[in-house]
Amino acid sequence: MVSSGWLDGRFGISARQSTVGKEVLGGITTFLVGAYIIFVNPAILSFAGQPDLQKLGAPFAATLAVTALTAGVMSLMMGLWAGYPFMMAPGMGLNA
């Protein structure tokens, strides 16, 4: 288990007037709010539910994998390298 002292020193939690518990709760909430992108993005790009267009879209499984990997890697980079608690994911507005 990682001590909260190390986490506080690395991410400046107390400087932001927060606690480790609040940050964990915020992380869970952010994941639940953004998790739909992992399934909706591939559905849009593969034209799911539109039989005439499905053969023109990207494969659903491949798009799902790329969406999940991209969101995961970029979110980890924002947290560990940049030090900001932001979730990064593909933009849904451009796809729709």
PDB file of C-alpha atoms in Angstrom:
ATOM      1  CA  MET A   1       0.000   0.000   0.000  1.00  0.00           C
ATOM      2  CA  VAL A   2       1.271   3.441  -0.895  1.00  0.00           C
ATOM      3  CA  SER A   3       1.316   5.899   1.972  1.00  0.00           C
ATOM      4  CA  SER A   4      -0.756   9.056   1.686  1.00  0.00           C
ATOM      5  CA  GLY A   5       2.401  11.043   2.481  1.00  0.00           C
ATOM      6  CA  TRP A   6       3.974   9.932  -0.794  1.00  0.00           C
ATOM      7  CA  LEU A   7       0.758  10.620  -2.699  1.00  0.00           C
ATOM      8  CA  ASP A   8       0.443  14.036  -1.097  1.00  0.00           C
ATOM      9  CA  GLY A   9       4.025  14.880  -1.949  1.00  0.00           C
ATOM     10  CA  ARG A  10       3.717  13.673  -5.533  1.00  0.00           C
ATOM     11  CA  PHE A  11       0.354  15.213  -6.389  1.00  0.00           C
ATOM     12  CA  GLY A  12       0.049  18.085  -3.885  1.00  0.00           C
ATOM     13  CA  ILE A  13      -3.272  16.872  -2.498  1.00  0.00           C
ATOM     14  CA  SER A  14      -3.203  18.919   0.711  1.00  0.00           C
ATOM     15  CA  ALA A  15      -2.085  22.009  -1.236  1.00  0.00           C
ATOM     16  CA  ARG A  16      -5.368  21.752  -3.135  1.00  0.00           C
ATOM     17  CA  GLN A  17      -7.220  21.440   0.196  1.00  0.00           C
ATOM     18  CA  SER A  18      -8.282  17.860  -0.538  1.00  0.00           C
ATOM     19  CA  THR A  19      -7.757  14.375   0.930  1.00  0.00           C
ATOM     20  CA  VAL A  20      -6.775  11.026  -0.569  1.00  0.00           C
ATOM     21  CA  GLY A  21     -10.314   9.761   0.041  1.00  0.00           C
ATOM     22  CA  LYS A  22     -11.839  12.659  -1.870  1.00  0.00           C
ATOM     23  CA  GLU A  23      -9.424  12.116  -4.734  1.00  0.00           C
ATOM     24  CA  VAL A  24     -10.262   8.386  -4.914  1.00  0.00           C
ATOM     25  CA  LEU A  25     -13.981   9.182  -4.898  1.00  0.00           C
ATOM     26  CA  GLY A  26     -13.416  11.767  -7.624  1.00  0.00           C
ATOM     27  CA  GLY A  27     -11.499   9.208  -9.681  1.00  0.00           C
ATOM     28  CA  ILE A  28     -14.271   6.630  -9.393  1.00  0.00           C
ATOM     29  CA  THR A  29     -16.877   9.233 -10.311  1.00  0.00           C
ATOM     30  CA  THR A  30     -14.846  10.398 -13.310  1.00  0.00           C
ATOM     31  CA  PHE A  31     -14.453   6.811 -14.524  1.00  0.00           C
ATOM     32  CA  LEU A  32     -18.170   6.097 -14.228  1.00  0.00           C
ATOM     33  CA  VAL A  33     -19.093   9.315 -16.026  1.00  0.00           C
ATOM     34  CA  GLY A  34     -16.624   8.724 -18.867  1.00  0.00           C
ATOM     35  CA  ALA A  35     -16.878   4.939 -19.272  1.00  0.00           C
ATOM     36  CA  TYR A  36     -19.732   5.208 -21.756  1.00  0.00           C
ATOM     37  CA  ILE A  37     -17.272   6.604 -24.316  1.00  0.00           C
ATOM     38  CA  ILE A  38     -15.574   3.199 -24.504  1.00  0.00           C
ATOM     39  CA  PHE A  39     -18.774   1.686 -25.939  1.00  0.00           C
ATOM     40  CA  VAL A  40     -20.469   4.611 -27.680  1.00  0.00           C
ATOM     41  CA  ASN A  41     -17.435   5.703 -29.713  1.00  0.00           C
ATOM     42  CA  PRO A  42     -17.043   2.334 -31.503  1.00  0.00           C
ATOM     43  CA  ALA A  43     -20.801   2.125 -32.066  1.00  0.00           C
ATOM     44  CA  ILE A  44     -20.757   5.492 -33.834  1.00  0.00           C
ATOM     45  CA  LEU A  45     -17.628   4.765 -35.879  1.00  0.00           C
ATOM     46  CA  SER A  46     -18.833   1.304 -36.962  1.00  0.00           C
ATOM     47  CA  PHE A  47     -22.328   2.568 -37.855  1.00  0.00           C
ATOM     48  CA  ALA A  48     -23.864   0.045 -35.430  1.00  0.00           C
ATOM     49  CA  GLY A  49     -27.604  -0.384 -35.936  1.00  0.00           C
ATOM     50  CA  GLN A  50     -27.508   0.807 -39.544  1.00  0.00           C
ATOM     51  CA  PRO A  51     -27.268  -2.322 -41.745  1.00  0.00           C
ATOM     52  CA  ASP A  52     -26.653  -0.434 -45.000  1.00  0.00           C
ATOM     53  CA  LEU A  53     -23.676   1.443 -43.545  1.00  0.00           C
ATOM     54  CA  GLN A  54     -22.080  -1.185 -41.251  1.00  0.00           C
ATOM     55  CA  LYS A  55     -19.752  -2.535 -43.936  1.00  0.00           C
ATOM     56  CA  LEU A  56     -18.424   0.996 -44.482  1.00  0.00           C
ATOM     57  CA  GLY A  57     -17.484   1.664 -40.850  1.00  0.00           C
ATOM     58  CA  ALA A  58     -14.511   0.622 -38.785  1.00  0.00           C
ATOM     59  CA  PRO A  59     -14.650  -2.821 -37.097  1.00  0.00           C
ATOM     60  CA  PHE A  60     -16.382  -2.505 -33.712  1.00  0.00           C
ATOM     61  CA  ALA A  61     -13.908  -4.680 -31.723  1.00  0.00           C
ATOM     62  CA  ALA A  62     -10.831  -2.902 -33.067  1.00  0.00           C
ATOM     63  CA  THR A  63     -12.323   0.535 -32.461  1.00  0.00           C
ATOM     64  CA  LEU A  64     -13.327  -0.473 -28.925  1.00  0.00           C
ATOM     65  CA  ALA A  65      -9.770  -1.627 -28.184  1.00  0.00           C
ATOM     66  CA  VAL A  66      -8.193   1.545 -29.567  1.00  0.00           C
ATOM     67  CA  THR A  67     -10.659   3.769 -27.702  1.00  0.00           C
ATOM     68  CA  ALA A  68     -10.001   1.992 -24.384  1.00  0.00           C
ATOM     69  CA  LEU A  69      -6.217   1.955 -24.826  1.00  0.00           C
ATOM     70  CA  THR A  70      -6.082   5.594 -25.889  1.00  0.00           C
ATOM     71  CA  ALA A  71      -8.253   6.758 -22.997  1.00  0.00           C
ATOM     72  CA  GLY A  72      -6.278   4.671 -20.490  1.00  0.00           C
ATOM     73  CA  VAL A  73      -2.801   5.654 -21.644  1.00  0.00           C
ATOM     74  CA  MET A  74      -3.594   9.343 -22.023  1.00  0.00           C
ATOM     75  CA  SER A  75      -5.351   9.509 -18.633  1.00  0.00           C
ATOM     76  CA  LEU A  76      -2.356   7.847 -16.978  1.00  0.00           C
ATOM     77  CA  MET A  77      -0.024  10.306 -18.678  1.00  0.00           C
ATOM     78  CA  MET A  78      -2.109  13.242 -17.463  1.00  0.00           C
ATOM     79  CA  GLY A  79      -2.017  11.906 -13.911  1.00  0.00           C
ATOM     80  CA  LEU A  80       1.521  10.581 -13.624  1.00  0.00           C
ATOM     81  CA  TRP A  81       3.499  12.802 -15.976  1.00  0.00           C
ATOM     82  CA  ALA A  82       1.597  16.091 -15.959  1.00  0.00           C
ATOM     83  CA  GLY A  83       0.282  15.728 -12.392  1.00  0.00           C
ATOM     84  CA  TYR A  84      -3.286  16.752 -13.230  1.00  0.00           C
ATOM     85  CA  PRO A  85      -6.351  14.655 -12.334  1.00  0.00           C
ATOM     86  CA  PHE A  86      -7.959  14.815 -15.774  1.00  0.00           C
ATOM     87  CA  MET A  87      -9.519  12.008 -17.790  1.00  0.00           C
ATOM     88  CA  MET A  88      -8.600  12.080 -21.462  1.00  0.00           C
ATOM     89  CA  ALA A  89     -10.757  10.350 -24.068  1.00  0.00           C
ATOM     90  CA  PRO A  90     -11.645  10.687 -27.740  1.00  0.00           C
ATOM     91  CA  GLY A  91     -13.948  13.588 -28.552  1.00  0.00           C
ATOM     92  CA  MET A  92     -17.500  12.414 -29.126  1.00  0.00           C
ATOM     93  CA  GLY A  93     -18.666  15.610 -30.824  1.00  0.00           C
ATOM     94  CA  LEU A  94     -16.471  15.016 -33.862  1.00  0.00           C
ATOM     95  CA  ASN A  95     -17.735  11.453 -34.279  1.00  0.00           C
ATOM     96  CA  ALA A  96     -21.428  12.199 -33.978  1.00  0.00           C
TER      97      ALA A  96
END
